[in-house]
Coordinates of C-alpha atoms and ligand atoms in Angstrom, one line a residue:
M21 CA -7.8 19.8 -11.2
L22 CA -7.0 22.0 -8.2
I23 CA -3.4 21.7 -6.8
I24 CA -3.3 22.6 -3.1
R25 CA -0.2 22.6 -1.0
D26 CA -1.1 24.2 2.3
L27 CA -3.3 23.2 5.2
Q28 CA -5.4 26.4 5.2
G29 CA -6.1 25.9 1.4
I30 CA -7.2 22.3 1.7
K31 CA -9.4 23.0 4.7
Q32 CA -11.1 25.9 2.9
Y33 CA -11.6 23.7 -0.2
I34 CA -13.1 20.9 1.9
K35 CA -15.4 23.4 3.7
D36 CA -16.6 24.8 0.4
Q37 CA -17.2 21.3 -1.1
K38 CA -19.1 20.1 1.9
K39 CA -21.6 22.9 1.4
K40 CA -22.3 21.7 -2.2
I41 CA -21.9 17.9 -2.2
H42 CA -22.4 15.0 0.1
S43 CA -19.6 12.6 -0.7
I44 CA -15.8 13.1 -0.8
G45 CA -13.5 10.2 -1.9
F46 CA -9.9 10.3 -0.8
V47 CA -6.9 8.5 -2.4
P48 CA -3.7 8.9 -0.4
T49 CA -0.4 8.2 -2.3
M50 CA 3.3 8.8 -2.1
G51 CA 3.4 9.8 -5.8
A52 CA 5.4 8.2 -8.6
L53 CA 2.0 7.3 -9.8
H54 CA 1.1 4.4 -12.0
E55 CA -2.1 2.5 -13.1
G56 CA -2.5 1.0 -9.6
H57 CA -2.9 4.4 -8.1
L58 CA -5.1 5.6 -11.0
S59 CA -7.4 2.6 -10.5
L60 CA -8.1 3.8 -7.0
C61 CA -8.9 7.3 -8.3
R62 CA -11.2 5.9 -10.9
Q63 CA -13.1 3.8 -8.3
S64 CA -13.4 6.9 -6.1
L65 CA -14.7 9.0 -9.1
L66 CA -17.4 6.4 -9.7
E67 CA -18.5 6.4 -6.0
N68 CA -18.2 10.1 -5.0
Q69 CA -19.0 13.5 -6.2
C70 CA -15.6 14.8 -5.4
T71 CA -12.3 12.9 -5.4
I72 CA -9.2 14.3 -3.7
G73 CA -5.8 12.6 -4.1
S74 CA -2.7 13.3 -2.0
I75 CA 0.9 13.0 -2.8
F76 CA 3.1 12.9 0.3
V77 CA 6.3 10.9 0.8
N78 CA 5.8 10.3 4.5
P79 CA 9.2 10.3 6.2
I80 CA 8.1 8.7 9.4
Q81 CA 7.0 5.5 7.7
F82 CA 10.4 4.7 6.3
N83 CA 12.5 2.6 8.6
N84 CA 15.4 2.7 6.1
P85 CA 16.7 6.3 5.4
K86 CA 18.2 5.2 2.1
D87 CA 14.8 4.0 0.9
L88 CA 13.3 7.4 1.8
E89 CA 16.1 9.2 0.0
Q90 CA 15.8 7.1 -3.1
Y91 CA 12.0 7.0 -3.2
P92 CA 11.0 8.2 -6.7
R93 CA 9.6 11.7 -7.0
T94 CA 7.8 12.5 -10.3
E95 CA 5.5 15.3 -9.5
D96 CA 4.9 16.7 -13.1
S97 CA 3.9 13.4 -14.5
D98 CA 1.9 12.6 -11.4
L99 CA -0.2 15.7 -11.9
N100 CA -0.8 14.9 -15.6
L101 CA -1.9 11.4 -14.7
L102 CA -4.2 12.4 -11.9
K103 CA -5.7 15.2 -14.1
S104 CA -6.3 12.6 -16.9
T105 CA -8.5 10.6 -14.5
G106 CA -10.8 13.6 -13.7
C107 CA -9.6 13.8 -10.1
N108 CA -11.0 17.1 -8.7
A109 CA -8.1 18.1 -6.4
V110 CA -4.7 17.0 -5.2
F111 CA -3.1 17.9 -1.9
I112 CA 0.7 18.0 -2.0
P113 CA 1.9 19.3 1.3
S114 CA 5.5 19.7 2.3
V115 CA 6.9 17.8 5.3
K116 CA 6.9 21.0 7.4
E117 CA 3.2 21.5 6.6
I118 CA 2.3 18.0 7.9
Y119 CA 5.0 17.8 10.7
P120 CA 5.7 21.4 11.9
E121 CA 7.2 19.5 14.8
P122 CA 8.1 15.8 14.9
A123 CA 5.1 13.7 15.8
V124 CA 5.4 12.2 19.3
I125 CA 2.5 9.7 19.1
K126 CA 3.2 6.1 18.3
F127 CA 0.6 3.4 17.3
N128 CA 0.9 -0.2 18.3
F129 CA -1.4 -2.6 16.3
G130 CA -0.6 -5.6 18.5
H131 CA -0.6 -8.9 16.7
L132 CA -1.3 -7.2 13.3
E133 CA 2.2 -5.7 13.2
T134 CA 4.2 -8.5 14.7
V135 CA 4.3 -10.3 11.4
M136 CA 5.5 -9.7 7.9
E137 CA 5.8 -6.0 7.0
G138 CA 5.4 -5.1 10.7
K139 CA 8.1 -7.5 11.8
H140 CA 10.6 -6.5 9.1
R141 CA 9.9 -2.8 9.0
P142 CA 9.8 -1.7 12.7
G143 CA 7.8 1.5 13.2
H144 CA 6.5 1.5 9.6
F145 CA 2.8 1.0 10.4
S146 CA 2.9 3.5 13.2
G147 CA 4.2 6.0 10.7
V148 CA 1.5 5.0 8.2
A149 CA -1.3 5.3 10.9
V150 CA -0.1 8.8 12.0
V151 CA -0.2 10.2 8.5
V152 CA -3.4 8.5 7.5
S153 CA -5.0 9.8 10.8
K154 CA -3.8 13.3 10.0
F155 CA -5.2 13.1 6.5
F156 CA -8.5 11.7 7.6
N157 CA -8.8 14.7 10.1
I158 CA -7.8 17.2 7.5
I159 CA -9.8 15.9 4.5
E160 CA -12.8 14.3 6.4
P161 CA -13.5 11.9 3.5
D162 CA -16.6 9.8 3.3
K163 CA -14.6 7.0 1.6
A164 CA -10.9 6.3 1.4
Y165 CA -9.3 4.0 -1.2
F166 CA -6.4 1.6 -0.6
G167 CA -4.9 -1.1 -2.7
S168 CA -4.8 -4.8 -1.8
K169 CA -1.2 -4.7 -3.1
D170 CA -0.4 -3.6 0.5
F171 CA -2.5 -6.2 2.1
Q172 CA -1.3 -5.8 5.7
Q173 CA -1.6 -2.0 5.4
V174 CA -5.3 -2.4 4.5
A175 CA -5.8 -4.5 7.7
I176 CA -4.0 -1.9 9.8
I177 CA -6.1 1.0 8.3
K178 CA -9.3 -0.9 8.9
Q179 CA -8.2 -1.5 12.5
L180 CA -7.3 2.2 12.9
V181 CA -10.8 3.3 11.6
K182 CA -12.5 0.8 13.9
D183 CA -10.5 1.6 17.1
L184 CA -10.7 5.4 16.7
N185 CA -14.2 5.6 15.2
F186 CA -13.1 7.6 12.1
P187 CA -16.3 8.2 10.1
V188 CA -14.7 6.9 6.9
N189 CA -15.5 3.8 4.7
I190 CA -12.4 2.0 3.7
V191 CA -12.6 0.7 0.1
E192 CA -10.1 -2.0 -0.9
C193 CA -9.2 -2.1 -4.5
P194 CA -7.5 -5.0 -6.4
T195 CA -3.8 -5.1 -7.3
I196 CA -3.1 -3.9 -10.8
R197 CA -0.3 -5.8 -12.5
E198 CA 2.0 -5.3 -15.5
E199 CA 1.4 -7.7 -18.4
D200 CA 4.1 -10.0 -17.2
G201 CA 2.4 -10.3 -13.8
L202 CA 4.6 -7.9 -11.8
A203 CA 2.5 -5.9 -9.3
M204 CA 2.8 -2.2 -10.2
S205 CA 4.8 -0.3 -7.7
S206 CA 6.5 3.1 -7.6
R207 CA 9.7 1.2 -6.6
N208 CA 9.7 -0.7 -9.9
L209 CA 11.1 2.5 -11.4
R210 CA 14.3 1.9 -9.5
L211 CA 14.9 -1.5 -11.2
S212 CA 17.5 -1.6 -14.0
S213 CA 16.1 -2.9 -17.3
E214 CA 18.1 -6.1 -16.8
K215 CA 16.8 -6.8 -13.3
R216 CA 13.3 -5.7 -14.3
K217 CA 13.1 -8.8 -16.5
L218 CA 13.6 -11.0 -13.4
A219 CA 10.9 -9.2 -11.2
P220 CA 7.9 -11.3 -12.4
H221 CA 9.5 -14.3 -10.6
I222 CA 8.1 -12.7 -7.4
Y223 CA 4.5 -13.2 -8.7
E224 CA 5.4 -16.5 -10.2
A225 CA 6.5 -17.7 -6.8
L226 CA 3.1 -16.8 -5.4
K227 CA 1.3 -18.7 -8.2
F228 CA 3.7 -21.6 -7.6
G229 CA 2.9 -21.4 -3.9
S230 CA -0.9 -21.5 -4.5
T231 CA -0.5 -24.6 -6.7
S232 CA 1.9 -26.2 -4.2
L233 CA -0.5 -25.8 -1.4
K234 CA -3.0 -28.1 -3.2
M235 CA -0.4 -30.9 -2.9
N236 CA 1.8 -30.0 0.0
D237 CA 1.4 -28.8 3.6
V238 CA 2.4 -25.3 4.7
A239 CA 6.0 -26.2 5.6
G240 CA 6.5 -28.1 2.4
T241 CA 5.1 -25.2 0.3
K242 CA 7.4 -22.7 2.1
E243 CA 10.4 -24.9 1.4
K244 CA 9.4 -25.2 -2.3
I245 CA 9.1 -21.4 -2.7
E246 CA 12.5 -20.9 -1.1
Q247 CA 14.0 -23.5 -3.5
Y248 CA 12.2 -21.8 -6.4
L249 CA 13.7 -18.4 -5.6
Q250 CA 17.2 -19.8 -4.8
K251 CA 17.4 -20.5 -8.5
I252 CA 17.4 -16.8 -9.2
P253 CA 20.4 -15.5 -7.1
E254 CA 19.6 -11.8 -8.0
I255 CA 16.4 -12.2 -5.9
S256 CA 16.9 -12.3 -2.2
L257 CA 13.8 -13.5 -0.3
E258 CA 13.0 -11.6 2.9
Y259 CA 9.9 -13.6 3.8
F260 CA 7.3 -15.8 2.3
E261 CA 4.3 -16.2 4.7
I262 CA 1.1 -18.2 4.5
A263 CA -1.3 -16.3 6.8
D264 CA -4.9 -16.2 7.7
A265 CA -6.4 -13.3 5.7
E266 CA -8.3 -11.9 8.7
T267 CA -5.9 -12.2 11.6
L268 CA -2.7 -12.2 9.5
L269 CA -1.3 -14.9 11.8
P270 CA 0.7 -17.7 10.3
V271 CA -1.3 -20.7 9.0
V272 CA -0.3 -24.2 10.3
D273 CA -3.0 -26.2 8.5
V274 CA -4.9 -24.7 5.6
K275 CA -8.0 -26.8 6.5
D276 CA -8.5 -24.6 9.6
H277 CA -9.0 -21.4 7.5
K278 CA -11.4 -20.1 5.0
K279 CA -9.4 -17.2 3.5
I280 CA -5.6 -17.4 3.3
V281 CA -3.1 -14.9 2.0
L282 CA 0.3 -15.7 0.6
C283 CA 2.6 -12.8 1.2
I284 CA 6.1 -12.2 -0.1
A285 CA 8.8 -9.6 0.3
A286 CA 12.1 -9.8 -1.7
Y287 CA 15.0 -7.6 -2.7
L288 CA 16.0 -7.3 -6.3
D289 CA 18.6 -4.8 -7.5
G290 CA 18.6 -3.3 -4.0
V291 CA 14.9 -2.6 -4.3
R292 CA 12.4 -4.1 -1.8
L293 CA 9.3 -5.5 -3.6
I294 CA 6.2 -7.0 -2.0
D295 CA 3.3 -8.9 -3.4
N296 CA 0.5 -11.1 -2.2
M297 CA -2.2 -13.5 -3.3
L298 CA -5.6 -14.3 -1.7
L299 CA -6.8 -17.9 -1.6
F300 CA -10.3 -19.1 -0.6
Y301 CA -10.9 -22.6 0.9
Ligands
AMP27 P1 1.8 4.2 -2.3 O1 2.0 5.4 -3.2 O2 2.8 3.1 -2.7 O3 1.8 4.6 -0.9 O4 0.4 3.6 -2.7 C1 -0.8 4.4 -2.5 C2 -1.9 3.5 -2.6 O5 -1.9 2.9 -3.9 C3 -1.9 2.4 -1.6 O6 -3.3 2.2 -1.1 C4 -1.5 1.2 -2.3 O7 -1.9 0.0 -1.8 C5 -2.1 1.5 -3.7 N1 -1.4 0.7 -4.7 C6 0.0 0.7 -4.9 N2 0.3 -0.1 -5.9 C7 -0.9 -0.7 -6.4 C8 -1.2 -1.6 -7.4 N3 -0.3 -2.2 -8.2 N4 -2.6 -1.9 -7.5 C9 -3.5 -1.3 -6.8 N5 -3.2 -0.4 -5.8 C10 -1.9 -0.1 -5.6

């Protein structure tokens, strides 16, 4: 597996690949890799002749400087894991390489970012869209792989590709979970072993929500979820939303929708965790 850290190197690699092959798959990550990330790489390897991963902790998508500072960085193990999948190359640029000067451009995704992650993390999706646009321009992938774990992010990326005509197919891959149901996340590494035991309650709350929706209305279900999580004082709920899976706008009556997504964000041990569950009606 080739490790490339500079723009000139990655551009030359892409140029050489494009002479030989006709499909490049791209898997952008912020490192601290786990099975969730590797599942994206494996999917890309199945569908493309060349798979390129990236590891870049993008400073401009962090609305909380402490979160950026504490974001886990585990490059040696990341490289071993990526290599084990058969990934062809990994791009690991420095912040200076990607932002020789601060980016001035800002994205506004309208209604898509007025809710949930967009509402609670101002500027986050603009930062995501800037770095993903840069990577799409640098790597020119045919397909790019994103996880449903970040449900709203996938919607934002699809909108970005549509609005700016990026010639990239976005492939959405399912959320990979630990055995106890906790969605895999780089941030899980920051949980103490004591608090880690409580983390599955976040997924349990989603499952409880989906059952509750069969018997209760939206408002009743939201109330039940709040009550469920209040019983675990270590978990502090930021939001629990029941949204239309296409528009991401809040659902009032489930009967008016075909595809619904339950989304949750909560703090545990000072770590912000998110998860979601898709429901079909
Ligand atoms: P991150 O490194 O957190 O920016 O994630 C990089 C990519 O991996 C994003 O497309 C995420 O949605 C995806 N991802 C993160 N966790 C998981 C997971 N548990 N299952 C599937 N994909 C994931």
